[in-house]
CSV table of C-alpha atoms and ligand atoms in Angstrom, one decimal:
chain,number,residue,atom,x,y,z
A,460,UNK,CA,100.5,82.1,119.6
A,461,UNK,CA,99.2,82.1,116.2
A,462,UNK,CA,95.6,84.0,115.7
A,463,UNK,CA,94.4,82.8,112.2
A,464,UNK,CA,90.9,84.5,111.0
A,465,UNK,CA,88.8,81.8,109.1
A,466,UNK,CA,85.7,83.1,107.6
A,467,UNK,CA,83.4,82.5,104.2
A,468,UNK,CA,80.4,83.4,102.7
A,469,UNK,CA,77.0,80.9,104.3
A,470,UNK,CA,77.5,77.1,103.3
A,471,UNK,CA,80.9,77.9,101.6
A,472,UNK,CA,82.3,75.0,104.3
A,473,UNK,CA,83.9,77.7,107.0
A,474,UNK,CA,82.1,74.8,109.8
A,475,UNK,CA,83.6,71.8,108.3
A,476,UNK,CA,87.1,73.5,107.8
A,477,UNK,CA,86.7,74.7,110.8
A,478,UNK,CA,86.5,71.0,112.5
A,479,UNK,CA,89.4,69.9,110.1
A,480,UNK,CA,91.7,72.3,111.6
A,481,UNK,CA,91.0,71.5,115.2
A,482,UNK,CA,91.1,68.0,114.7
A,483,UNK,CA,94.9,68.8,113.1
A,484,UNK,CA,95.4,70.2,116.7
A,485,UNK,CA,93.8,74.3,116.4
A,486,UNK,CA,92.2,75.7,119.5
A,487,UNK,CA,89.4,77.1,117.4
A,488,UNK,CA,87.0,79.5,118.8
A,489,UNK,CA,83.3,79.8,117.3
A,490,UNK,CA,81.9,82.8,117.2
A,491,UNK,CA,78.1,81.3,116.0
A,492,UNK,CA,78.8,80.0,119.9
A,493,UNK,CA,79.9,83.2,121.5
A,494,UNK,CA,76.9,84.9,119.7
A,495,UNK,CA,74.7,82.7,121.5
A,496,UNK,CA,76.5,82.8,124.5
A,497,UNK,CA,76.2,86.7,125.1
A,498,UNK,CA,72.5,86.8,124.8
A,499,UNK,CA,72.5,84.4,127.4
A,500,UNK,CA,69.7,85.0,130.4
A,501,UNK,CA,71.9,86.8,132.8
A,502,UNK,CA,74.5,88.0,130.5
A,503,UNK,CA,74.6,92.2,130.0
A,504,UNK,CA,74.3,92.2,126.5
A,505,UNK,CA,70.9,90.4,126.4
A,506,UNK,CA,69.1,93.2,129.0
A,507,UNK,CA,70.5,96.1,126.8
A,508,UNK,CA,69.1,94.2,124.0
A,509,UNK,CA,65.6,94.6,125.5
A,510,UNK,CA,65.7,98.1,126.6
A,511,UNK,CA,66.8,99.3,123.1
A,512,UNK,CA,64.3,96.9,121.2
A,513,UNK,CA,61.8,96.4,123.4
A,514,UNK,CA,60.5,93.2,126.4
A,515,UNK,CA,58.8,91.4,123.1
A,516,UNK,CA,62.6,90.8,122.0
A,517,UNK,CA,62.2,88.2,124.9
A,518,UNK,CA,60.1,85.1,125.5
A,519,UNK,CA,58.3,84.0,128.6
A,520,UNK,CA,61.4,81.8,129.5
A,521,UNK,CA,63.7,84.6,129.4
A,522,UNK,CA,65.4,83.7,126.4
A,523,UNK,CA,66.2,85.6,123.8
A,524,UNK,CA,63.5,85.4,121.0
A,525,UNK,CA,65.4,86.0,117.8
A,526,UNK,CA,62.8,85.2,115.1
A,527,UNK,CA,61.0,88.8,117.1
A,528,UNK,CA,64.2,90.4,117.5
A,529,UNK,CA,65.1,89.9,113.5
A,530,UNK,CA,61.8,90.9,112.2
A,531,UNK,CA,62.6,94.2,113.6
A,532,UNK,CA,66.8,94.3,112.9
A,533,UNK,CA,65.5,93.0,109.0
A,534,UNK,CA,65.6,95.5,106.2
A,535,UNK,CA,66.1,98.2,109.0
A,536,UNK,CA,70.1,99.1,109.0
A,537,UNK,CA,69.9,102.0,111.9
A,538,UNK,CA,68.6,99.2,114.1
A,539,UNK,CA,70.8,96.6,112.5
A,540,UNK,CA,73.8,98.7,113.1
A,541,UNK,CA,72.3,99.4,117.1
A,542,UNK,CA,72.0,95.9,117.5
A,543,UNK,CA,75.7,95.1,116.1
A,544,UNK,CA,77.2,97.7,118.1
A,545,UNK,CA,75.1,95.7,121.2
A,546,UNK,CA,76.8,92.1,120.5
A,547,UNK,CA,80.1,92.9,118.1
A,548,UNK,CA,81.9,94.5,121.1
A,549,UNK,CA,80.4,92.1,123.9
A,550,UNK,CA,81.4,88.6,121.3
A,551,UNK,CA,84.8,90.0,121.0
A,552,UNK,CA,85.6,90.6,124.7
A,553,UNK,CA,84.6,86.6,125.2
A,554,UNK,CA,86.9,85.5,122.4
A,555,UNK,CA,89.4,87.8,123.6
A,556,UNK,CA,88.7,85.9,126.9
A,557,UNK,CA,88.8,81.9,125.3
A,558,UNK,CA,92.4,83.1,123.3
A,559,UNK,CA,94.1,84.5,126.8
A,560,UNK,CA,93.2,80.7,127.6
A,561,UNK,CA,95.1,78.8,124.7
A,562,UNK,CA,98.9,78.5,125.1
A,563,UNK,CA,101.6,80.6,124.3
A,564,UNK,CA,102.0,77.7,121.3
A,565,UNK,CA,98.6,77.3,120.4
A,566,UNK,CA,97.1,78.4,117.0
A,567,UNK,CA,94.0,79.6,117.4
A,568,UNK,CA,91.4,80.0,114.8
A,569,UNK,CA,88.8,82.4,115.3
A,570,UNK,CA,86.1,80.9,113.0
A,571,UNK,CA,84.1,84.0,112.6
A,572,UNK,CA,81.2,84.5,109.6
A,573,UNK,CA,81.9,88.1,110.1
A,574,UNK,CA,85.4,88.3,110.4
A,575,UNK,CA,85.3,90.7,107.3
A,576,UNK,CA,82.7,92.6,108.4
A,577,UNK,CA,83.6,93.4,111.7
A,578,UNK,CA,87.0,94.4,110.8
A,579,UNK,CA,88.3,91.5,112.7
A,580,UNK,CA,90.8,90.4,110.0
A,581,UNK,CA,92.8,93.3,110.7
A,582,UNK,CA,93.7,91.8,114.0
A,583,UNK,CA,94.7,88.5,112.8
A,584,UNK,CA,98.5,87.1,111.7
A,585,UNK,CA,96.6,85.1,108.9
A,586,UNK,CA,93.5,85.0,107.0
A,587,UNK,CA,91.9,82.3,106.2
A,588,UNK,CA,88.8,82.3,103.6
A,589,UNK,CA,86.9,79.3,102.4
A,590,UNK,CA,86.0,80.8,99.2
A,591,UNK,CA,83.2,78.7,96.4
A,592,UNK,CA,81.2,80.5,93.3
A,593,UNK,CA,78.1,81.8,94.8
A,594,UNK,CA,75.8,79.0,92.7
A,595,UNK,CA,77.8,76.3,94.5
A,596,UNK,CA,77.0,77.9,97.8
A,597,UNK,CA,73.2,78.1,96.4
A,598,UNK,CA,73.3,74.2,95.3
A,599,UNK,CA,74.5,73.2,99.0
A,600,UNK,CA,72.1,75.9,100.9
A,601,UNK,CA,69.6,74.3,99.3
A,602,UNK,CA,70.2,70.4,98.4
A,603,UNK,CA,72.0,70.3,102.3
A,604,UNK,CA,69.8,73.0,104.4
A,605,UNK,CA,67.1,72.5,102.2
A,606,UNK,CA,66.4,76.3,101.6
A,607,UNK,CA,64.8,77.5,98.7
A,608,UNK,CA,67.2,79.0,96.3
A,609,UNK,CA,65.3,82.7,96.5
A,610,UNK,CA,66.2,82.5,100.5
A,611,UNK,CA,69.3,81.0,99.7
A,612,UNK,CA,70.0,84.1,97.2
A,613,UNK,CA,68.9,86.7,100.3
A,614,UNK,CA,71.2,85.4,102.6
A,615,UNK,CA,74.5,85.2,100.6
A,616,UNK,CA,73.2,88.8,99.3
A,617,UNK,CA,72.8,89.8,103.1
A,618,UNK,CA,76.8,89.4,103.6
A,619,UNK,CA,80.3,90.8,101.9
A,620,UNK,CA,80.3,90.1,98.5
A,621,UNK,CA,82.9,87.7,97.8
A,622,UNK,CA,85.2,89.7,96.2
A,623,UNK,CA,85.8,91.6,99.6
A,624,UNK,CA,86.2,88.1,101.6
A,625,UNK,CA,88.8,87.0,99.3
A,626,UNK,CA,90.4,90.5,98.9
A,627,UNK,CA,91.3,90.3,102.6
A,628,UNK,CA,92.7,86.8,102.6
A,629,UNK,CA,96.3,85.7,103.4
A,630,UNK,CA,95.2,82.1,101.9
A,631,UNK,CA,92.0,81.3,100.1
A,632,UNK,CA,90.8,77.0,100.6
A,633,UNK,CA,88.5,76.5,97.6
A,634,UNK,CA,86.0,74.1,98.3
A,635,UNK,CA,84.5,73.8,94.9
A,636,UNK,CA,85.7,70.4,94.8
A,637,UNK,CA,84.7,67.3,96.8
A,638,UNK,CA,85.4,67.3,100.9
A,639,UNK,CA,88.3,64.5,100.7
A,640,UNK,CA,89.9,67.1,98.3
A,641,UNK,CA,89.0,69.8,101.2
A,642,UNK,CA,90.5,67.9,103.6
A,643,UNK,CA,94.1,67.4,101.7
A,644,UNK,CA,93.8,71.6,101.5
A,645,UNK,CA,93.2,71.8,104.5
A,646,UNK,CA,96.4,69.5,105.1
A,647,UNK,CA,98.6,71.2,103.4
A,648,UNK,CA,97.1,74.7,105.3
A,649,UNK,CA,97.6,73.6,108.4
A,650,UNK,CA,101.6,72.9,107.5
A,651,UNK,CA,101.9,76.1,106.2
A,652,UNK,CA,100.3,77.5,109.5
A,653,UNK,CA,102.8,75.3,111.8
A,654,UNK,CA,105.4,76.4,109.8
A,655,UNK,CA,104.4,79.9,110.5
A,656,UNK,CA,103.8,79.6,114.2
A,657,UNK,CA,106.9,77.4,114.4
A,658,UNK,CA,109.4,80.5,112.6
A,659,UNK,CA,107.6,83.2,115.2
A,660,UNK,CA,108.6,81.3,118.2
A,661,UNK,CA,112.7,81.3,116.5
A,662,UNK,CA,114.3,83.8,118.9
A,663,UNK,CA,114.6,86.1,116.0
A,664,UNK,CA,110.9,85.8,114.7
A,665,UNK,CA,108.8,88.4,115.8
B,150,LIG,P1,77.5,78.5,107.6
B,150,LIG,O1,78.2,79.8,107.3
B,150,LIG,O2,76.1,78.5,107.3
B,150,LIG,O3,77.7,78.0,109.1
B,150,LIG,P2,79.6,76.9,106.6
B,150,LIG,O4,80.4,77.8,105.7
B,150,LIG,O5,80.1,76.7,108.0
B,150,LIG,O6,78.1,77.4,106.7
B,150,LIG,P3,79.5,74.0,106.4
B,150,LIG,O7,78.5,73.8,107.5
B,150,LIG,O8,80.9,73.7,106.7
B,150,LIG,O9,79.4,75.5,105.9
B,150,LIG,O10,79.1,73.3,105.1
B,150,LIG,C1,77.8,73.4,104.6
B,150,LIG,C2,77.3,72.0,104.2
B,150,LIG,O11,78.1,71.7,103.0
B,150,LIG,C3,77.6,71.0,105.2
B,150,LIG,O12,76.5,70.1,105.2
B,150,LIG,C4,78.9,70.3,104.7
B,150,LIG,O13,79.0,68.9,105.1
B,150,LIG,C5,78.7,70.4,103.2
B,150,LIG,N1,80.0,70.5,102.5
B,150,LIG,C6,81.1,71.2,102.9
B,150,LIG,N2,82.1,71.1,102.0
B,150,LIG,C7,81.6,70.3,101.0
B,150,LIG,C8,82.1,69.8,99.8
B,150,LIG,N3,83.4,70.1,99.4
B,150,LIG,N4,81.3,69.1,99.0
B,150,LIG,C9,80.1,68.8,99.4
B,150,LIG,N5,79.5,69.2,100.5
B,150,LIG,C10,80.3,70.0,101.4
């Protein structure tokens, strides 16, 4: 198996690179998905949730209510950091669980906005960053999403700084360009990742 670590900063195209690959045959797992998933009713992580923030951190249909839950986590880090230290461990536990699932062959990408942050890259074989100049990301955030460019700004502000995405890549896609050119990158990636997968299963790869 080949774990590959695909991350970049909001809007940067992580989603649609993401797709790319798995259409090129990745198991990808998404960890916007496991995030949800883990705050499902039922699931542990979403009662420790309430009794560190509170029963308003839930709505009247049991589901987690995040718009509450954020105006609380927002602008305060100690909670921020509680609330990480709540979901980080219980998200990587599930992906660990979806990657014991691909094959011995597969390649999985663990598509992960917070690769980076949560120290995650360390644990891949590659590193994959989607990487644009933050007024690209701005332009898309808000001609695609719609967002005004101050919210736009706060967001990209709220993660890494680019420098530190890129600084722990193994291979950095630049989307700058249009997404036909993203989709030949991603091409030419996905060799290289085969290639790489392909030497590590030679009985005297590692
Ligand atoms: P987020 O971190 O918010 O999930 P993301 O990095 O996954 O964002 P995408 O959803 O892949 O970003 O891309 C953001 C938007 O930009 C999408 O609507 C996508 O279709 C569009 N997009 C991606 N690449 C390009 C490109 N090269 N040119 C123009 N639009 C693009």
């Amino acid at each position: 198996m080949l774990r590959v670590g695909l991350t970049g900063g909001i809007g940067a195209g992580k989603s649609t690179v993401s797709a790319l690959l798995a259409a090129h045959g990745a198991v990808v797992i998404d960890y916007d998905r496991l995030a949800r998933e883990i705050v499902e009713p039922g699931r542990p992580a979403l009662a420790v949730i309430a009794a560190r923030f509170g029963d308003g951190v839930i709505g009247a249909d049991g589901t987690l209510d995040r718009p509450a839950l954020g105006s609380i986590v927002f602008g305060d880090p100690e909670a921020l950091s509680d609330l990480n230290g709540i979901t980080h461990p219980a998200i990587r536990d599930l992906a660990a669980e979806r990657e014991a699932s691909a094959g011995p062959d597969a390649i999985v990408v663990h598509d992960n906005p917070l690769l980076v942050e949560m120290g995650a890259d360390a644990h891949c074989d590659v590193v994959v960053v989607v990487d644009v100049p933050v007024e690209v990301q701005v332009d898309r955030l808000v001609t695609i999403r719609g967002m005004s460019a101050d919210e736009a700004r706060a967001r990209i502000a709220a993660q890494a700084p680019r420098d530190t995405r890129t600084g722990a890549a193994d291979l950095v896609i630049d989307n700058t360009g249009p997404e036909g050119e993203l989709a030949r990158i991603v091409g030419g990636v996905w060799d290289e990742l085969a290639s790489v997968a392909a030497a590590r299963r030679e009985p005297d790869g590692d």
